[in-house]
Coordinates of C-alpha atoms and ligand atoms in Angstrom, one line a residue:
X1 CA -1.1 15.8 -29.9
X2 CA -1.8 15.5 -26.4
X3 CA -2.8 12.2 -24.8
X4 CA -4.9 11.0 -21.9
X5 CA -4.6 9.1 -19.5
X6 CA -7.1 7.6 -16.8
X7 CA -5.7 6.7 -13.1
X8 CA -8.0 4.6 -11.2
X9 CA -6.7 5.3 -7.5
X10 CA -5.1 8.4 -8.1
X11 CA -5.6 9.3 -4.6
X12 CA -3.0 6.5 -3.2
X13 CA 0.4 6.6 -3.3
X14 CA 1.5 5.4 -7.0
X15 CA -1.5 7.4 -8.6
X16 CA 0.2 10.4 -7.2
X17 CA 3.4 9.7 -8.5
X18 CA 1.9 8.3 -11.8
X19 CA -0.2 11.5 -12.1
X20 CA 3.1 13.7 -11.3
X21 CA 5.0 11.7 -14.1
X22 CA 2.2 12.0 -17.2
X23 CA 1.3 15.8 -16.0
X24 CA 5.6 16.0 -16.6
X25 CA 5.2 14.1 -20.4
X26 CA 2.5 16.6 -21.4
X27 CA -0.4 14.3 -20.8
X28 CA -4.1 15.6 -20.2
X29 CA -4.4 13.2 -16.5
X30 CA -7.7 12.2 -15.6
X31 CA -8.3 10.3 -12.0
X32 CA -11.4 8.6 -10.4
X33 CA -12.0 9.2 -6.8
X34 CA -14.8 8.0 -4.4
X35 CA -16.9 9.7 -2.4
X36 CA -16.3 9.9 1.5
X37 CA -17.9 12.7 3.7
X38 CA -14.1 14.0 4.6
X39 CA -11.9 14.8 1.3
X40 CA -9.0 13.5 1.7
X41 CA -6.7 14.0 -1.2
X42 CA -3.5 14.8 0.3
X43 CA -1.2 13.1 -2.1
X44 CA -2.8 15.2 -5.0
X45 CA -3.3 18.5 -3.4
X46 CA -0.6 19.9 -4.6
X47 CA -2.2 18.5 -8.6
X48 CA -5.4 19.6 -7.7
X49 CA -6.0 22.7 -10.5
X50 CA -3.9 20.2 -13.4
X51 CA -5.6 17.5 -13.3
X52 CA -9.3 16.5 -14.1
X53 CA -11.2 14.3 -11.2
X54 CA -14.6 11.9 -12.0
X55 CA -16.6 10.4 -9.3
X56 CA -16.1 6.5 -9.6
X57 CA -15.7 3.4 -7.3
X58 CA -14.5 0.3 -8.3
X59 CA -17.2 -1.7 -6.9
X60 CA -19.7 0.7 -9.8
X61 CA -20.0 -0.7 -13.1
X62 CA -22.1 2.8 -14.0
X63 CA -20.0 5.2 -12.8
X64 CA -16.3 3.8 -15.1
X65 CA -18.5 3.8 -17.8
X66 CA -19.5 7.1 -17.5
X67 CA -16.0 8.5 -16.4
X68 CA -14.1 6.4 -19.4
X69 CA -16.8 7.7 -22.0
X70 CA -16.3 11.2 -20.9
X71 CA -12.6 11.0 -20.6
X72 CA -11.8 8.9 -23.6
X73 CA -8.7 8.0 -22.8
X74 CA -5.1 6.6 -24.9
X75 CA -4.3 5.3 -21.4
X76 CA -5.8 3.4 -18.6
X77 CA -3.8 2.6 -15.5
X78 CA -5.7 0.2 -13.6
X79 CA -4.2 1.1 -9.8
X80 CA -7.7 1.5 -7.3
X81 CA -7.7 -1.6 -4.6
X82 CA -8.0 -2.5 -1.5
X83 CA -3.9 -2.3 -0.9
X84 CA -3.5 -3.3 2.5
X85 CA -3.2 -7.4 3.3
X86 CA -3.6 -7.8 6.4
X87 CA -7.1 -6.1 5.8
X88 CA -7.8 -8.8 3.6
X89 CA -7.9 -11.3 6.3
X90 CA -10.4 -8.9 7.5
X91 CA -12.9 -8.1 4.9
X92 CA -12.4 -10.5 1.7
X93 CA -15.2 -10.8 0.3
X94 CA -14.9 -6.9 0.1
X95 CA -11.5 -7.1 -0.5
X96 CA -12.5 -9.5 -3.8
X97 CA -14.8 -7.3 -4.9
X98 CA -12.3 -4.3 -5.1
X99 CA -9.4 -5.6 -6.0
X100 CA -10.9 -8.9 -8.1
X101 CA -13.6 -8.4 -9.5
X102 CA -13.9 -5.0 -9.9
X103 CA -10.9 -5.3 -12.4
X104 CA -13.4 -7.3 -14.9
X105 CA -16.2 -4.5 -14.6
X106 CA -13.6 -1.8 -15.4
X107 CA -12.2 -3.9 -18.4
X108 CA -15.3 -3.9 -18.9
X109 CA -16.4 -0.2 -19.1
X110 CA -13.2 -0.3 -21.4
X111 CA -14.8 -3.1 -24.2
X112 CA -17.9 -0.8 -23.9
X113 CA -16.4 2.7 -24.0
X114 CA -12.9 2.6 -25.6
X115 CA -11.6 -0.6 -26.5
X116 CA -8.7 0.9 -28.3
X117 CA -7.6 1.7 -24.9
X118 CA -4.4 0.6 -23.9
X119 CA -4.8 -0.4 -19.9
X120 CA -2.6 -1.2 -17.3
X121 CA -3.3 -3.3 -14.4
X122 CA -1.8 -3.2 -11.2
X123 CA -0.7 -7.0 -10.4
X124 CA 1.6 -7.8 -7.2
X125 CA 3.7 -10.1 -6.0
X126 CA 2.0 -11.6 -3.8
X127 CA 0.3 -12.9 -6.1
X128 CA 3.6 -15.6 -5.7
X129 CA 3.0 -16.1 -2.3
X130 CA 4.4 -19.6 -0.4
X131 CA 6.7 -18.9 -3.6
X132 CA 7.4 -21.5 -6.0
X133 CA 11.0 -20.7 -7.1
X134 CA 13.5 -18.2 -6.5
X135 CA 14.0 -15.7 -7.6
X136 CA 10.3 -14.8 -8.8
X137 CA 9.5 -14.4 -13.0
X138 CA 6.7 -13.7 -15.0
X139 CA 6.8 -17.4 -15.5
X140 CA 6.4 -18.6 -12.0
X141 CA 2.9 -20.2 -10.9
X142 CA 1.1 -18.0 -8.3
X143 CA 0.2 -19.5 -4.7
X144 CA -1.2 -16.9 -3.1
X145 CA -1.3 -16.6 0.7
X146 CA -3.7 -14.1 1.5
X147 CA -7.2 -12.4 0.2
X148 CA -5.4 -10.3 -0.8
X149 CA -3.2 -12.1 -2.7
X150 CA -5.8 -14.5 -4.4
X151 CA -8.0 -11.3 -5.1
X152 CA -5.1 -9.6 -7.2
X153 CA -4.7 -13.3 -8.7
X154 CA -7.9 -12.9 -10.1
X155 CA -7.2 -9.6 -11.4
X156 CA -4.3 -10.4 -13.3
X157 CA -5.5 -13.9 -15.0
X158 CA -8.9 -11.3 -16.0
X159 CA -6.4 -9.2 -17.4
X160 CA -4.6 -11.8 -19.4
X161 CA -7.6 -13.1 -20.7
X162 CA -9.6 -10.0 -22.3
X163 CA -6.4 -9.7 -24.0
X164 CA -6.5 -13.6 -25.6
X165 CA -10.7 -13.0 -25.6
X166 CA -11.1 -9.6 -27.0
X167 CA -7.8 -8.2 -28.6
X168 CA -7.5 -5.6 -26.3
X169 CA -4.5 -3.8 -25.2
X170 CA -4.4 -5.0 -21.9
X171 CA -1.3 -5.2 -19.7
X172 CA -0.3 -6.8 -16.1
X173 CA 2.5 -5.4 -14.4
X174 CA 3.1 -7.5 -11.5
X175 CA 5.1 -5.2 -9.1
X176 CA 7.5 -6.1 -5.8
X177 CA 6.9 -4.2 -2.8
X178 CA 7.9 -0.5 -3.2
X179 CA 7.8 2.7 -0.6
X180 CA 8.1 6.1 -0.2
X181 CA 7.5 9.2 1.9
X182 CA 3.4 9.1 0.8
X183 CA 3.2 5.0 1.6
X184 CA 0.4 4.7 4.4
X185 CA 1.2 4.1 7.7
X186 CA -0.4 1.0 8.4
X187 CA 2.4 -0.4 5.8
X188 CA 5.9 -1.6 7.6
X189 CA 8.4 0.4 5.6
X190 CA 6.5 3.6 6.7
X191 CA 5.1 2.2 10.2
X192 CA 8.7 1.6 11.2
X193 CA 10.3 5.4 9.7
X194 CA 7.3 7.7 11.2
X195 CA 7.9 6.4 14.7
X196 CA 11.5 6.3 14.4
X197 CA 11.0 9.8 13.4
X198 CA 8.5 10.5 16.6
X199 CA 10.4 8.6 18.9
X200 CA 13.7 10.7 18.1
X201 CA 10.8 13.8 18.3
X202 CA 9.4 12.3 22.0
X203 CA 6.1 12.5 20.3
X204 CA 6.2 8.3 20.9
X205 CA 7.6 6.2 22.7
X206 CA 8.0 2.5 21.4
X207 CA 7.2 0.6 17.7
X208 CA 5.3 -2.6 18.0
X209 CA 5.8 -4.5 15.2
X210 CA 5.0 -8.4 14.0
X211 CA 6.9 -10.8 12.0
X212 CA 10.4 -9.4 11.8
X213 CA 11.6 -12.1 9.8
X214 CA 9.8 -11.3 6.6
X215 CA 11.9 -10.6 3.9
X216 CA 10.7 -8.3 1.1
X217 CA 12.1 -7.2 -2.3
X218 CA 11.5 -3.2 -1.8
X219 CA 11.8 -0.4 -4.0
X220 CA 11.5 2.8 -4.7
X221 CA 7.9 4.0 -5.6
X222 CA 8.7 6.8 -8.0
X223 CA 11.1 4.4 -10.5
X224 CA 8.1 1.5 -10.0
X225 CA 4.9 4.2 -11.7
X226 CA 8.2 4.8 -14.7
X227 CA 7.9 1.1 -15.5
X228 CA 4.0 1.0 -15.4
X229 CA 4.0 4.1 -17.8
X230 CA 7.1 2.8 -20.7
X231 CA 4.8 -0.9 -20.0
X232 CA 2.2 0.4 -22.1
X233 CA 4.5 2.8 -24.7
X234 CA 5.0 -0.9 -26.6
X235 CA 2.9 -1.7 -29.2
X236 CA 2.5 -5.6 -27.2
X237 CA 0.6 -6.0 -24.4
X238 CA 2.5 -8.3 -21.8
X239 CA 3.1 -9.2 -18.4
X240 CA 6.0 -7.6 -16.6
X241 CA 7.6 -8.4 -13.1
X242 CA 9.3 -5.1 -11.7
X243 CA 11.5 -5.4 -8.9
X244 CA 15.0 -4.7 -7.2
X245 CA 16.5 -8.7 -7.2
X246 CA 17.5 -8.0 -3.7
X247 CA 15.5 -8.7 -0.7
X248 CA 15.5 -7.2 3.3
X249 CA 14.2 -8.1 6.0
X250 CA 12.1 -6.0 8.3
X251 CA 14.7 -6.2 10.7
X252 CA 17.2 -4.5 9.1
X253 CA 14.8 -2.4 7.7
X254 CA 14.0 -0.9 11.7
X255 CA 18.3 -1.0 12.1
X256 CA 18.8 1.5 9.4
X257 CA 15.9 3.7 10.0
X258 CA 16.6 3.8 13.4
X259 CA 20.2 4.4 13.2
X260 CA 19.1 7.2 10.0
X261 CA 17.2 8.5 13.5
X262 CA 20.4 8.3 16.2
X263 CA 18.2 6.1 18.0
X264 CA 19.3 2.2 19.7
X265 CA 17.2 -0.3 18.2
X266 CA 16.8 -2.4 21.3
X267 CA 15.6 0.4 23.7
X268 CA 12.3 1.3 21.8
X269 CA 11.1 -1.7 19.7
X270 CA 9.1 -4.3 20.6
X271 CA 7.2 -7.3 18.9
X272 CA 3.6 -7.9 19.1
X273 CA 1.9 -11.4 18.6
X274 CA -1.3 -9.6 17.3
X275 CA 0.3 -8.0 14.5
X276 CA 1.2 -11.9 13.3
X277 CA -0.6 -12.4 9.8
X278 CA -2.7 -15.9 9.9
X279 CA -0.8 -16.7 6.8
X280 CA 2.8 -14.3 6.1
X281 CA 4.9 -14.7 2.9
X282 CA 8.1 -15.1 4.5
X283 CA 10.2 -14.5 1.2
X284 CA 10.1 -12.6 -2.0
X285 CA 12.6 -11.8 -4.7
X286 CA 12.3 -10.7 -8.1
X287 CA 14.1 -11.3 -11.4
X288 CA 13.3 -8.3 -13.5
X289 CA 15.5 -9.4 -16.7
X290 CA 12.2 -9.2 -19.2
X291 CA 12.2 -5.3 -18.0
X292 CA 15.7 -5.1 -18.5
X293 CA 15.6 -6.4 -21.9
X294 CA 12.2 -5.1 -23.5
X295 CA 11.6 -2.0 -21.7
X296 CA 15.0 -0.7 -20.7
X297 CA 13.6 0.1 -17.2
X298 CA 16.2 -0.2 -14.2
X299 CA 15.5 0.1 -10.4
X300 CA 18.0 3.4 -9.4
X301 CA 17.2 3.6 -5.6
X302 CA 18.8 0.9 -3.3
X303 CA 16.6 -0.1 -0.3
X304 CA 19.7 2.0 2.4
X305 CA 19.0 4.8 0.7
X306 CA 15.2 4.3 0.5
X307 CA 14.8 3.5 4.0
X308 CA 16.8 6.6 5.0
X309 CA 15.3 9.0 2.6
X310 CA 11.7 7.8 3.9
X311 CA 13.3 9.0 7.3
X312 CA 14.4 12.3 7.1
X313 CA 10.8 13.1 5.3
X314 CA 9.3 11.8 8.5
X315 CA 11.4 13.5 10.7
X316 CA 10.4 16.8 8.0
X317 CA 7.0 16.4 8.3
X318 CA 6.5 16.0 12.1
X319 CA 8.7 18.8 12.5
X320 CA 6.4 21.4 10.9
Ligands
LIG1 P1 -2.8 2.9 -1.8 O1 -2.0 3.6 -1.6 O2 -3.7 1.9 -1.3 O3 -3.9 3.7 -3.3 C1 -5.2 2.9 -2.8 C2 -6.3 3.4 -4.0 O4 -7.2 2.9 -4.7 C3 -6.7 4.7 -3.2 O5 -6.5 5.4 -4.2 C4 -7.7 4.8 -2.8 O6 -8.7 5.7 -2.9 C5 -8.7 3.9 -3.9 N1 -9.8 2.8 -3.9 C6 -9.7 1.4 -3.0 N2 -10.8 1.4 -3.2 C7 -11.2 1.7 -4.0 C8 -13.4 1.9 -4.8 N3 -13.4 0.5 -4.3 N4 -13.0 2.4 -5.8 C9 -12.0 3.5 -6.8 N5 -11.3 3.7 -6.0 C10 -10.1 3.0 -4.6 O7 -2.2 2.0 -2.6 P2 -0.6 2.0 -4.0 O8 0.2 1.9 -2.8 O9 -0.4 3.3 -4.6 O10 -0.4 1.0 -4.8 C11 -1.4 0.9 -6.0 C12 -2.1 0.1 -7.1 O11 -1.0 -0.9 -6.6 C13 -2.8 -0.8 -6.0 O12 -3.9 -1.6 -6.6 C14 -2.2 -2.4 -5.0 O13 -2.6 -3.4 -4.7 C15 -1.1 -2.5 -6.1 N6 0.5 -2.5 -5.3 C16 1.3 -2.3 -4.8 C17 2.2 -2.5 -4.4 C18 3.4 -1.7 -3.5 O14 3.9 -2.6 -2.9 N7 2.5 -0.4 -3.6 C19 2.8 -3.8 -4.8 C20 1.7 -4.7 -5.8 C21 1.0 -4.2 -6.3 P3 -8.9 6.4 -1.5 O15 -7.6 7.2 -1.3 O16 -10.3 6.7 -1.9 O17 -8.9 4.7 -0.6
LIG2 O1 4.2 -6.1 4.9 C1 5.7 -8.0 7.9 C2 4.2 -8.6 7.3 O2 2.6 -4.2 5.4 C3 5.1 -6.6 4.7 C4 1.3 -3.9 0.0 O3 1.9 -3.5 -0.8 O4 3.0 -5.4 -0.9 C5 2.3 -5.1 0.2 O5 2.3 -5.6 0.9 C6 5.9 -7.8 5.5 C7 4.9 -8.6 6.0 O6 3.4 -5.1 3.2 C8 4.3 -5.6 10.6 O7 3.4 -9.7 7.7 C9 6.3 -7.1 10.6 O8 5.3 -9.6 5.8 O9 4.6 -3.7 4.1 P1 3.6 -4.7 4.7 P2 2.9 -6.4 2.4 O10 2.0 -7.4 3.3 O11 4.5 -6.7 1.8 C10 2.2 -6.1 -1.6 C11 3.3 -6.5 -3.6 C12 1.1 -5.5 -1.9 O12 0.8 -5.9 -3.4 C13 0.5 -5.0 -1.0 O13 -0.6 -4.1 -1.6 O14 6.4 -6.9 6.6 N1 5.6 -6.8 9.3 N2 5.4 -6.6 11.0 C14 4.6 -6.0 9.4 N3 3.6 -5.4 8.7 C15 3.1 -4.7 8.5 N4 2.1 -3.6 8.2 N5 3.2 -4.3 9.8 C16 3.6 -4.6 11.4 O15 3.8 -4.1 12.5

């Protein structure tokens, strides 16, 4: 029988790739979108005729219940969040509402309308923050370093708590940074690849960055949404780290991107102290042994290939 999936955050980077994956696997795909005076569905424009969209917002309990009642999903992927760490200091309480308490709202709506559905929560490596051990696993204690990380830690534990309190099939994926040509322009990899392409084409002349020494375990979003789906295919709900196990610096990202564009870094890149965060996460490296062993999941795209493909995509985008 055709299975039904419901995705919050379907207009985001991950939501759009996950919708494609689920359609390919024969699902009836529903997504939640929030009202805006200008409709911005660029990432799912090519899927518009194949997915059903429901108006809703993580701030609005009624809309969550109504959308789930109408959909009666087998699987729910809660990807919606205020996902940009830097802005979480500017809008700390709104971030807590979206990315923290919003998880309780949707879990309550699940309990009320479809308690047998399988639920996925988009948890984050930002919860490890000022890391307690290297590499980070499912058992590493959290020490978040931003209002975003704190909100995600709440979302993570409320998911665990509803699994243990009410027997919901609720799973939390602790995903390390993952990028793609659909990544928002404000995140560092895409900011770098877009600028490398734009400088190459003579559209802009500088790239200003903050902390070049920060290191992240960066993977490809397409590989990571597959892990989300794999987690919900298990009869046992659980928590999984999804990562590549290799960290690179922002500086290395710049070097690869500018090399791909055929540009010399020193001519174009400047540091800007206004882009330094009140508290940064210096290094994240994940250990995805549990996912390898229990899900059979493997990252397929390495960092260098990822950054090069993103530069090529930005060059193509800007020459359209
Ligand atoms: P993204 O591109 O920023 O997408 C976020 C999505 O959430 C968008 O569809 C956005 O809708 C929606 N949204 C935001 N606030 C909402 C609200 N109040 N009600 C309903 N929808 C709302 O993020 P992403 O990179 O795809 O990430 C997906 C999820 O994984 C997020 O929860 C993020 O925090 C988490 N995560 C991401 C990474 C990563 O490296 N990408 C790593 C770990 C965890 P609009 O289009 O209307 O803005
Ligand atoms: O920053 C440094 C910055 O904004 C990465 C989100 O998807 O992954 C993401 O959060 C690093 C930081 O991602 C600039 O200080 C330097 O150390 O690309 P980012 P993030 O903060 O790691 C986690 C796992 C999530 O869950 C989040 O939703 O790069 N950096 N210069 C810069 N960062 C930005 N954005 N812009 C700069 O100019």
